[in-house]
Amino acid sequence: MTRDRALRSVVLATPLVWAVAFMFVPYLIIFTYSFWLKQYPTFVPAFQFGNYLQLLVDPQYYQVLLRTAKIAILVALSALAIAYPFAYYLVFKVTSARLRLTLYMAVIAPLWVSYLLRAYIWKTILGSEGVINSFLVWIGILDTPTDIFLYNQFSMVVTLTYIFIPFMVMPIYTALEKIPRNLIEASKDLGVGPFGTLFKVIWPLSLPGVFAGMTFAFCLTFGDFVAPFLVGGPDGVMVANVITSQYGAALNWPLGSALAIVMLIIVLGIIELSDRFERSGRINLA
Amino acid sequence: MSKIVEIDAVTKIYGGSVLAVDDLSLAIEEGEFVTLLGPSGCGKTTLLRMLAGFESPDRGRIRLAGEDVTDRPPYRRDVNMVFQDYALFPHLSVAKNVAFGLERQRLDRAEIARRVGDALALVGLADKAERRPHELSGGQRQRVALARAIVRRPKVLLLDEPLSALDANLREAMQVELKHLHEKLGLTFVMVTHDQTEALVMSDRIVLMKDGRIAQVGAPAELYNNPATPYVASFIGTSNLLPARISAIADGRALIAFSGTRCHVPAPTGSAAGQNLMVGLRPEKLRLATATDMAGEGRQILDVTVEESLFHGNSVRLRCAAPGGDILLVDCQLTQSQVTIPAGGASVRLAFNEADLNVFGADDRT
Amino acid sequence: MSTARLTLFDRFGNGTYALMILCVLAFLYVPIVILVIFSFNDSSSLTLPLSGFTWHWYDKLFSNRDLLRAIGNSFYVASFATVLTLLVGVPAAFALDRLDFIGKRMFRRLILLPLVLPGIITGISMLNLFKLVGIGLSLETVILGHATALLAIVVTQVFARLQRLNRRLEEAAADLGARPWETLYFVVLPNIRSALIGSGLLSFTLSFDEIPVTFFLTGRDNTLPMYIWSTMRRGITPEINAVGTLIVLASLVLIVVSVILLRDERER
């Protein structure tokens, strides 16, 4: 019995200590710093909301927040537009289980290919010295390379959509797979056409998967660090870039911390919201 | 014979308020086949799980072969269980599943191999030793679960609804097989089931439970023929339960009136004239009487109207209304066809023996 | 009546759907093919038309000491981070599945946070911690950072598997005389094997590829992605395509390995 209890406490203590030391305490430190005051060349303890105020009134900062949110929404929507039909086709139209699994694996597999590389590839494709430009010049559509493809919000959305498609397919596929086939047959039996069945039966039942995928894509885009540096350019500066510069060259850790806290709140807020949506929209199939 | 299991005033409460087992005491003899029978939620499974050690009683003691095992974890109890869903280890072969318990006892390899072989041969699966559980049929899995449990030669074998996952035909075959296995091994079997037929066919003794308590304990025939309460009468088999009234009591015998007839029956203890009680009468104890049949010598005649007649293949069940409005079910065997089966609306006479009546005291109405 | 319409729709649907599937797969895979093609292209710029086949970029890569050292560092970091995150994550999943304790909800939220939390927050928060406590940045601090960021992956996968695990199996083991640790070792672990391998491999891959946490927590040593990152920022070269191609190849091997390792499990 006592050894049993010892096992129990080890099982509990290890992750608990870890979570407190490397998660709770560090978050607490950022939170504390966000109220501190910058005093060149370092910063001093204080309790004031100046950093947060600056984020709200200085266009340089709130515009970045808005832009980041906008890009995150665009990415979530475009990934959804691509992933949903794909998952739908897999679940309802592909009759061979083997082909279904193969296609599913094919769309998930890029997750295993370096994230950094996947962003890098788009830099090489979209750049003014890149694949598309040289192709267009080569076949004579363009005289000189254009720089409209890279270093803007378009390139950000393309790159991040590309990266997050698998994240979107997974939960939607799971949600669609859970829908009992007899519901669809019942709907058809009641004379509802294929489109009606899609919009009135399948779509509502797949919403939990859609919310999960959108949440993933939004949150991951919102905090993305790699894409803005590689394909973003001045027009694609995102929150992560600003935090990095506050922690780096600007040496303004309090402001960087405040921005991180704001990012944290937005991300957690979105998750909470999607949780609520999912719970209220969940239809018990059991 | 000695008592192998002694359950002494055991109580189990779930979540602070749900009384699963209520101050229950029971002794099981060595080598017995005892069935815990009852509807779901009667506490039979909880009781079995307390014997296995998965649950611990809130009050009371459990003794196994004279030793108090109440506070012992499952792995230090000399009992083994056949689980309802078999709980075979999916990652191990059939032989490894059966060997699992022996390996925990640190027996030497040759001994383990020999006993696993014997156990698999006993359940007729010697050729399936290297299969994985998922490659077996439901009935075969059942046998593996059985082999795994008996290979350790436990003092008591616990069976938690062992046949419930099998289809009807296989279930009947396994009932007989389990019974033979019990005779062959001489182990004590304690089985939980909600299926009264299973209990009647297999057990030496049935413990019929209700709301965490024992409703009646006894041999199958005893429970069937002499149910202690209307609950027992209706749970085991079918019984016509009819309200009756004591007209008079004399010399330990009572004259009771019910459904337009009067009978002499042994007076229930503590009963008095004018008291209401219940009588039970099995449908097969009623038979169609001819016009010349007369009451007397313990035989009674009832005049009823047939409301409905349901064909059951080898028998017909009649739903009849007695003059007072009581509904009586009657089973007529179709082997002797000297009696024509009446259709709905017909007036018929039913005969029964007073001795076949089950008389219940006023205090156990349900 | 509606059968004719349905077939028509189905047929029409199937054609467009097949096209749509092809487009999505092309969108996903053409860029990777482009990456591979340019690693063999005999030109220092990544432009069309292609100018010829060469092994040059691979030769260059294998004589690049900084790059090789970065690869070594990445293996070191990813291996230890994976082991560490399994050592912490598996007990965490057990605690969430089996134990009841005060603050469990809070604990779950905290430990699953990095799943959706931008890596940059894990990065700067741990940077703050190390600075405050006075721990110098090194590959070891990166390992701690990765283990923390990847914990949620191990926890969710192992937890999900534990939830599906039939509890009767553990009871059966105890019933057959297995002590708690024997039940754990002989019954529970073999049955959650797929989740352990799966989350382990995923953790390894993600750690091997990780940038934001590494960016803030590394000292003088570079991991492979950090090395590529800093090269990339200076400009793109086919040498990166060559490294990228090797990484794609390694990912493929990893996928095949995991499919083989887990196939046994799937058949059940």
PDB file of C-alpha atoms in Angstrom, chain A residues 36-270:
ATOM      1  CA  TRP A  36       7.458  47.522 -15.004  1.00  0.00           C
ATOM      2  CA  LEU A  37       9.005  50.686 -16.290  1.00  0.00           C
ATOM      3  CA  LYS A  38      11.642  50.990 -18.955  1.00  0.00           C
ATOM      4  CA  GLN A  39      14.589  53.021 -17.738  1.00  0.00           C
ATOM      5  CA  TYR A  40      17.412  53.064 -20.210  1.00  0.00           C
ATOM      6  CA  PRO A  41      19.443  50.882 -20.451  1.00  0.00           C
ATOM      7  CA  THR A  42      17.397  48.486 -18.316  1.00  0.00           C
ATOM      8  CA  PHE A  43      14.033  48.471 -16.575  1.00  0.00           C
ATOM      9  CA  VAL A  44      12.837  48.899 -13.007  1.00  0.00           C
ATOM     10  CA  PRO A  45      10.034  47.403 -10.906  1.00  0.00           C
ATOM     11  CA  ALA A  46       6.851  49.408 -10.919  1.00  0.00           C
ATOM     12  CA  PHE A  47       3.150  48.970 -11.070  1.00  0.00           C
ATOM     13  CA  GLN A  48       1.711  51.055 -13.856  1.00  0.00           C
ATOM     14  CA  PHE A  49      -0.329  50.477 -16.977  1.00  0.00           C
ATOM     15  CA  GLY A  50       1.831  52.616 -19.228  1.00  0.00           C
ATOM     16  CA  ASN A  51       2.928  49.692 -21.369  1.00  0.00           C
ATOM     17  CA  TYR A  52      -0.614  48.569 -22.001  1.00  0.00           C
ATOM     18  CA  LEU A  53      -1.697  52.149 -22.641  1.00  0.00           C
ATOM     19  CA  GLN A  54       1.059  52.522 -25.205  1.00  0.00           C
ATOM     20  CA  LEU A  55      -0.172  49.402 -27.010  1.00  0.00           C
ATOM     21  CA  LEU A  56      -3.637  50.891 -27.179  1.00  0.00           C
ATOM     22  CA  VAL A  57      -2.822  54.442 -28.274  1.00  0.00           C
ATOM     23  CA  ASP A  58       0.362  54.091 -30.316  1.00  0.00           C
ATOM     24  CA  PRO A  59      -0.763  53.258 -33.891  1.00  0.00           C
ATOM     25  CA  GLN A  60       2.524  51.443 -34.432  1.00  0.00           C
ATOM     26  CA  TYR A  61       1.344  48.786 -31.953  1.00  0.00           C
ATOM     27  CA  TYR A  62      -2.406  48.537 -32.246  1.00  0.00           C
ATOM     28  CA  GLN A  63      -2.127  48.425 -36.012  1.00  0.00           C
ATOM     29  CA  VAL A  64       0.173  45.460 -35.721  1.00  0.00           C
ATOM     30  CA  LEU A  65      -2.347  43.735 -33.476  1.00  0.00           C
ATOM     31  CA  LEU A  66      -5.152  44.446 -35.947  1.00  0.00           C
ATOM     32  CA  ARG A  67      -3.071  43.325 -38.895  1.00  0.00           C
ATOM     33  CA  THR A  68      -2.098  40.121 -37.127  1.00  0.00           C
ATOM     34  CA  ALA A  69      -5.739  39.390 -36.341  1.00  0.00           C
ATOM     35  CA  LYS A  70      -6.732  40.115 -39.927  1.00  0.00           C
ATOM     36  CA  ILE A  71      -4.108  37.786 -41.347  1.00  0.00           C
ATOM     37  CA  ALA A  72      -5.028  35.100 -38.809  1.00  0.00           C
ATOM     38  CA  ILE A  73      -8.692  35.309 -39.830  1.00  0.00           C
ATOM     39  CA  LEU A  74      -7.831  35.197 -43.532  1.00  0.00           C
ATOM     40  CA  VAL A  75      -5.606  32.175 -42.992  1.00  0.00           C
ATOM     41  CA  ALA A  76      -8.272  30.368 -40.969  1.00  0.00           C
ATOM     42  CA  LEU A  77     -10.902  31.036 -43.631  1.00  0.00           C
ATOM     43  CA  SER A  78      -8.792  30.045 -46.617  1.00  0.00           C
ATOM     44  CA  ALA A  79      -7.561  26.910 -44.885  1.00  0.00           C
ATOM     45  CA  LEU A  80     -11.181  26.058 -44.110  1.00  0.00           C
ATOM     46  CA  ALA A  81     -12.227  26.653 -47.716  1.00  0.00           C
ATOM     47  CA  ILE A  82      -9.621  24.167 -48.888  1.00  0.00           C
ATOM     48  CA  ALA A  83      -9.786  21.637 -46.063  1.00  0.00           C
ATOM     49  CA  TYR A  84     -13.552  21.225 -45.755  1.00  0.00           C
ATOM     50  CA  PRO A  85     -14.293  20.037 -49.306  1.00  0.00           C
ATOM     51  CA  PHE A  86     -11.248  17.824 -49.092  1.00  0.00           C
ATOM     52  CA  ALA A  87     -12.320  16.174 -45.842  1.00  0.00           C
ATOM     53  CA  TYR A  88     -15.910  15.965 -47.077  1.00  0.00           C
ATOM     54  CA  TYR A  89     -14.838  14.181 -50.212  1.00  0.00           C
ATOM     55  CA  LEU A  90     -12.668  11.782 -48.248  1.00  0.00           C
ATOM     56  CA  VAL A  91     -15.368  10.816 -45.798  1.00  0.00           C
ATOM     57  CA  PHE A  92     -18.422  10.692 -48.033  1.00  0.00           C
ATOM     58  CA  LYS A  93     -17.276  10.135 -51.589  1.00  0.00           C
ATOM     59  CA  VAL A  94     -14.279   7.853 -51.353  1.00  0.00           C
ATOM     60  CA  THR A  95     -15.614   4.344 -50.994  1.00  0.00           C
ATOM     61  CA  SER A  96     -12.327   2.485 -50.709  1.00  0.00           C
ATOM     62  CA  ALA A  97     -11.023   2.594 -47.138  1.00  0.00           C
ATOM     63  CA  ARG A  98      -7.483   2.177 -48.388  1.00  0.00           C
ATOM     64  CA  LEU A  99      -7.705   5.153 -50.745  1.00  0.00           C
ATOM     65  CA  ARG A 100      -9.309   7.215 -47.984  1.00  0.00           C
ATOM     66  CA  LEU A 101      -6.473   6.450 -45.601  1.00  0.00           C
ATOM     67  CA  THR A 102      -3.879   7.152 -48.274  1.00  0.00           C
ATOM     68  CA  LEU A 103      -5.372  10.531 -49.136  1.00  0.00           C
ATOM     69  CA  TYR A 104      -5.722  11.401 -45.480  1.00  0.00           C
ATOM     70  CA  MET A 105      -2.105  10.491 -44.808  1.00  0.00           C
ATOM     71  CA  ALA A 106      -1.075  12.455 -47.893  1.00  0.00           C
ATOM     72  CA  VAL A 107      -2.633  15.622 -46.566  1.00  0.00           C
ATOM     73  CA  ILE A 108      -1.308  15.114 -43.025  1.00  0.00           C
ATOM     74  CA  ALA A 109       2.199  14.088 -44.045  1.00  0.00           C
ATOM     75  CA  PRO A 110       3.480  17.640 -44.732  1.00  0.00           C
ATOM     76  CA  LEU A 111       3.114  18.240 -40.991  1.00  0.00           C
ATOM     77  CA  TRP A 112       6.167  16.079 -40.587  1.00  0.00           C
ATOM     78  CA  VAL A 113       8.151  18.132 -43.032  1.00  0.00           C
ATOM     79  CA  SER A 114       9.986  20.964 -41.380  1.00  0.00           C
ATOM     80  CA  TYR A 115       7.821  23.969 -40.673  1.00  0.00           C
ATOM     81  CA  LEU A 116      10.709  26.275 -41.403  1.00  0.00           C
ATOM     82  CA  LEU A 117      11.274  24.637 -44.776  1.00  0.00           C
ATOM     83  CA  ARG A 118       7.650  24.945 -45.746  1.00  0.00           C
ATOM     84  CA  ALA A 119       7.839  28.690 -45.110  1.00  0.00           C
ATOM     85  CA  TYR A 120      11.182  28.914 -46.863  1.00  0.00           C
ATOM     86  CA  ILE A 121       9.860  27.203 -49.980  1.00  0.00           C
ATOM     87  CA  TRP A 122       7.306  29.955 -50.468  1.00  0.00           C
ATOM     88  CA  LYS A 123       9.997  32.566 -50.130  1.00  0.00           C
ATOM     89  CA  THR A 124      11.807  30.908 -53.017  1.00  0.00           C
ATOM     90  CA  ILE A 125       8.615  30.531 -55.035  1.00  0.00           C
ATOM     91  CA  LEU A 126       7.142  33.983 -54.570  1.00  0.00           C
ATOM     92  CA  GLY A 127      10.290  36.147 -54.489  1.00  0.00           C
ATOM     93  CA  SER A 128      11.207  38.628 -57.208  1.00  0.00           C
ATOM     94  CA  GLU A 129      14.111  36.301 -57.979  1.00  0.00           C
ATOM     95  CA  GLY A 130      11.844  33.358 -57.416  1.00  0.00           C
ATOM     96  CA  VAL A 131      10.278  30.512 -59.312  1.00  0.00           C
ATOM     97  CA  ILE A 132       7.019  32.183 -60.332  1.00  0.00           C
ATOM     98  CA  ASN A 133       8.655  35.395 -61.460  1.00  0.00           C
ATOM     99  CA  SER A 134      11.360  33.707 -63.457  1.00  0.00           C
ATOM    100  CA  PHE A 135       8.758  31.418 -64.986  1.00  0.00           C
ATOM    101  CA  LEU A 136       6.584  34.380 -66.031  1.00  0.00           C
ATOM    102  CA  VAL A 137       9.561  36.222 -67.495  1.00  0.00           C
ATOM    103  CA  TRP A 138      10.775  33.039 -69.208  1.00  0.00           C
ATOM    104  CA  ILE A 139       7.489  32.404 -71.032  1.00  0.00           C
ATOM    105  CA  GLY A 140       7.180  36.084 -71.824  1.00  0.00           C
ATOM    106  CA  ILE A 141       4.207  37.209 -69.747  1.00  0.00           C
ATOM    107  CA  LEU A 142       6.357  39.627 -67.768  1.00  0.00           C
ATOM    108  CA  ASP A 143       9.239  41.738 -69.038  1.00  0.00           C
ATOM    109  CA  THR A 144      10.816  42.280 -65.677  1.00  0.00           C
ATOM    110  CA  PRO A 145      10.219  40.407 -62.393  1.00  0.00           C
ATOM    111  CA  THR A 146       7.517  41.824 -60.160  1.00  0.00           C
ATOM    112  CA  ASP A 147       7.699  42.089 -56.400  1.00  0.00           C
ATOM    113  CA  ILE A 148       3.950  41.892 -55.841  1.00  0.00           C
ATOM    114  CA  PHE A 149       4.099  38.264 -54.692  1.00  0.00           C
ATOM    115  CA  LEU A 150       6.451  38.456 -51.750  1.00  0.00           C
ATOM    116  CA  TYR A 151       6.866  40.535 -48.615  1.00  0.00           C
ATOM    117  CA  ASN A 152       3.224  41.447 -48.192  1.00  0.00           C
ATOM    118  CA  GLN A 153       0.085  40.155 -46.585  1.00  0.00           C
ATOM    119  CA  PHE A 154      -0.711  38.010 -49.609  1.00  0.00           C
ATOM    120  CA  SER A 155       2.471  36.009 -49.231  1.00  0.00           C
ATOM    121  CA  MET A 156       1.787  35.677 -45.509  1.00  0.00           C
ATOM    122  CA  VAL A 157      -1.689  34.275 -46.078  1.00  0.00           C
ATOM    123  CA  VAL A 158      -0.547  31.875 -48.807  1.00  0.00           C
ATOM    124  CA  THR A 159       2.364  30.577 -46.763  1.00  0.00           C
ATOM    125  CA  LEU A 160       0.447  30.165 -43.520  1.00  0.00           C
ATOM    126  CA  THR A 161      -2.574  28.623 -45.247  1.00  0.00           C
ATOM    127  CA  TYR A 162      -0.217  26.153 -46.839  1.00  0.00           C
ATOM    128  CA  ILE A 163       1.244  25.329 -43.449  1.00  0.00           C
ATOM    129  CA  PHE A 164      -2.034  24.977 -41.571  1.00  0.00           C
ATOM    130  CA  ILE A 165      -4.130  22.963 -44.044  1.00  0.00           C
ATOM    131  CA  PRO A 166      -3.275  19.674 -42.302  1.00  0.00           C
ATOM    132  CA  PHE A 167      -4.275  21.169 -38.948  1.00  0.00           C
ATOM    133  CA  MET A 168      -7.621  22.074 -40.467  1.00  0.00           C
ATOM    134  CA  VAL A 169      -8.246  18.752 -42.200  1.00  0.00           C
ATOM    135  CA  MET A 170      -7.636  16.628 -39.096  1.00  0.00           C
ATOM    136  CA  PRO A 171     -10.454  17.848 -36.819  1.00  0.00           C
ATOM    137  CA  ILE A 172     -12.933  18.279 -39.678  1.00  0.00           C
ATOM    138  CA  TYR A 173     -12.228  14.782 -40.946  1.00  0.00           C
ATOM    139  CA  THR A 174     -12.732  13.397 -37.445  1.00  0.00           C
ATOM    140  CA  ALA A 175     -15.996  15.316 -37.030  1.00  0.00           C
ATOM    141  CA  LEU A 176     -17.347  14.212 -40.402  1.00  0.00           C
ATOM    142  CA  GLU A 177     -16.375  10.630 -39.765  1.00  0.00           C
ATOM    143  CA  LYS A 178     -18.381  10.620 -36.546  1.00  0.00           C
ATOM    144  CA  ILE A 179     -21.622  11.511 -38.319  1.00  0.00           C
ATOM    145  CA  PRO A 180     -23.700   8.341 -38.503  1.00  0.00           C
ATOM    146  CA  ARG A 181     -24.390   7.385 -42.105  1.00  0.00           C
ATOM    147  CA  ASN A 182     -27.991   6.574 -41.317  1.00  0.00           C
ATOM    148  CA  LEU A 183     -28.626  10.262 -40.546  1.00  0.00           C
ATOM    149  CA  ILE A 184     -27.623  11.107 -44.089  1.00  0.00           C
ATOM    150  CA  GLU A 185     -29.678   8.261 -45.470  1.00  0.00           C
ATOM    151  CA  ALA A 186     -32.615   9.423 -43.364  1.00  0.00           C
ATOM    152  CA  SER A 187     -32.233  12.921 -44.755  1.00  0.00           C
ATOM    153  CA  LYS A 188     -32.187  11.618 -48.320  1.00  0.00           C
ATOM    154  CA  ASP A 189     -35.072   9.319 -47.514  1.00  0.00           C
ATOM    155  CA  LEU A 190     -37.080  12.328 -46.362  1.00  0.00           C
ATOM    156  CA  GLY A 191     -36.573  13.850 -49.780  1.00  0.00           C
ATOM    157  CA  VAL A 192     -33.853  16.349 -48.888  1.00  0.00           C
ATOM    158  CA  GLY A 193     -31.494  16.838 -51.818  1.00  0.00           C
ATOM    159  CA  PRO A 194     -27.721  16.451 -51.613  1.00  0.00           C
ATOM    160  CA  PHE A 195     -27.157  20.164 -51.045  1.00  0.00           C
ATOM    161  CA  GLY A 196     -29.888  20.316 -48.436  1.00  0.00           C
ATOM    162  CA  THR A 197     -28.370  17.330 -46.683  1.00  0.00           C
ATOM    163  CA  LEU A 198     -24.965  19.009 -46.764  1.00  0.00           C
ATOM    164  CA  PHE A 199     -26.161  22.304 -45.343  1.00  0.00           C
ATOM    165  CA  LYS A 200     -28.850  21.104 -42.966  1.00  0.00           C
ATOM    166  CA  VAL A 201     -27.365  17.853 -41.676  1.00  0.00           C
ATOM    167  CA  ILE A 202     -23.674  17.468 -42.354  1.00  0.00           C
ATOM    168  CA  TRP A 203     -22.450  21.026 -41.871  1.00  0.00           C
ATOM    169  CA  PRO A 204     -24.126  21.585 -38.477  1.00  0.00           C
ATOM    170  CA  LEU A 205     -22.875  18.229 -37.218  1.00  0.00           C
ATOM    171  CA  SER A 206     -19.344  18.971 -38.342  1.00  0.00           C
ATOM    172  CA  LEU A 207     -19.183  22.350 -36.619  1.00  0.00           C
ATOM    173  CA  PRO A 208     -17.144  21.122 -33.648  1.00  0.00           C
ATOM    174  CA  GLY A 209     -14.418  20.049 -36.070  1.00  0.00           C
ATOM    175  CA  VAL A 210     -14.673  23.336 -37.959  1.00  0.00           C
ATOM    176  CA  PHE A 211     -14.344  25.360 -34.756  1.00  0.00           C
ATOM    177  CA  ALA A 212     -11.413  23.270 -33.605  1.00  0.00           C
ATOM    178  CA  GLY A 213      -9.627  23.716 -36.928  1.00  0.00           C
ATOM    179  CA  MET A 214     -10.338  27.456 -37.120  1.00  0.00           C
ATOM    180  CA  THR A 215      -9.134  27.932 -33.556  1.00  0.00           C
ATOM    181  CA  PHE A 216      -5.933  26.085 -34.325  1.00  0.00           C
ATOM    182  CA  ALA A 217      -5.258  28.039 -37.499  1.00  0.00           C
ATOM    183  CA  PHE A 218      -6.107  31.379 -35.926  1.00  0.00           C
ATOM    184  CA  CYS A 219      -4.057  30.901 -32.770  1.00  0.00           C
ATOM    185  CA  LEU A 220      -1.050  29.426 -34.507  1.00  0.00           C
ATOM    186  CA  THR A 221      -1.062  32.199 -37.093  1.00  0.00           C
ATOM    187  CA  PHE A 222      -1.562  34.858 -34.482  1.00  0.00           C
ATOM    188  CA  GLY A 223       1.586  33.860 -32.659  1.00  0.00           C
ATOM    189  CA  ASP A 224       3.576  32.812 -35.690  1.00  0.00           C
ATOM    190  CA  PHE A 225       7.211  33.678 -35.556  1.00  0.00           C
ATOM    191  CA  VAL A 226       8.697  32.242 -38.716  1.00  0.00           C
ATOM    192  CA  ALA A 227       6.500  33.387 -41.588  1.00  0.00           C
ATOM    193  CA  PRO A 228       6.533  37.131 -40.832  1.00  0.00           C
ATOM    194  CA  PHE A 229      10.333  37.106 -40.759  1.00  0.00           C
ATOM    195  CA  LEU A 230      10.687  35.088 -43.934  1.00  0.00           C
ATOM    196  CA  VAL A 231       7.864  36.241 -46.189  1.00  0.00           C
ATOM    197  CA  GLY A 232       6.311  39.139 -44.279  1.00  0.00           C
ATOM    198  CA  GLY A 233       8.331  42.218 -45.104  1.00  0.00           C
ATOM    199  CA  PRO A 234       7.450  45.622 -43.640  1.00  0.00           C
ATOM    200  CA  ASP A 235       3.804  45.220 -44.663  1.00  0.00           C
ATOM    201  CA  GLY A 236       3.575  41.862 -42.939  1.00  0.00           C
ATOM    202  CA  VAL A 237       4.985  42.760 -39.533  1.00  0.00           C
ATOM    203  CA  MET A 238       3.139  40.759 -36.909  1.00  0.00           C
ATOM    204  CA  VAL A 239       2.975  40.708 -33.122  1.00  0.00           C
ATOM    205  CA  ALA A 240       5.764  38.157 -32.894  1.00  0.00           C
ATOM    206  CA  ASN A 241       8.141  40.478 -34.780  1.00  0.00           C
ATOM    207  CA  VAL A 242       7.386  43.328 -32.391  1.00  0.00           C
ATOM    208  CA  ILE A 243       7.830  41.211 -29.282  1.00  0.00           C
ATOM    209  CA  THR A 244      11.127  39.987 -30.646  1.00  0.00           C
ATOM    210  CA  SER A 245      12.372  43.486 -31.321  1.00  0.00           C
ATOM    211  CA  GLN A 246      11.303  44.676 -27.858  1.00  0.00           C
ATOM    212  CA  TYR A 247      13.240  41.795 -26.344  1.00  0.00           C
ATOM    213  CA  GLY A 248      16.111  42.369 -28.742  1.00  0.00           C
ATOM    214  CA  ALA A 249      17.279  45.633 -30.199  1.00  0.00           C
ATOM    215  CA  ALA A 250      14.768  47.905 -28.435  1.00  0.00           C
ATOM    216  CA  LEU A 251      15.624  46.386 -25.055  1.00  0.00           C
ATOM    217  CA  ASN A 252      12.155  47.199 -23.802  1.00  0.00           C
ATOM    218  CA  TRP A 253      11.245  43.997 -21.985  1.00  0.00           C
ATOM    219  CA  PRO A 254       8.305  45.508 -20.114  1.00  0.00           C
ATOM    220  CA  LEU A 255       6.608  46.548 -23.356  1.00  0.00           C
ATOM    221  CA  GLY A 256       7.448  43.208 -24.968  1.00  0.00           C
ATOM    222  CA  SER A 257       5.985  41.457 -21.934  1.00  0.00           C
ATOM    223  CA  ALA A 258       2.824  43.536 -22.089  1.00  0.00           C
ATOM    224  CA  LEU A 259       2.456  42.638 -25.752  1.00  0.00           C
ATOM    225  CA  ALA A 260       2.990  38.962 -24.935  1.00  0.00           C
ATOM    226  CA  ILE A 261       0.295  39.180 -22.261  1.00  0.00           C
ATOM    227  CA  VAL A 262      -2.082  40.782 -24.750  1.00  0.00           C
ATOM    228  CA  MET A 263      -1.303  38.004 -27.218  1.00  0.00           C
ATOM    229  CA  LEU A 264      -1.895  35.427 -24.496  1.00  0.00           C
ATOM    230  CA  ILE A 265      -5.244  36.971 -23.590  1.00  0.00           C
ATOM    231  CA  ILE A 266      -6.399  37.102 -27.198  1.00  0.00           C
ATOM    232  CA  VAL A 267      -5.399  33.504 -27.852  1.00  0.00           C
ATOM    233  CA  LEU A 268      -6.985  32.247 -24.628  1.00  0.00           C
ATOM    234  CA  GLY A 269     -10.083  34.307 -25.348  1.00  0.00           C
ATOM    235  CA  ILE A 270     -10.448  32.728 -28.772  1.00  0.00           C
TER     236      ILE A 270
END
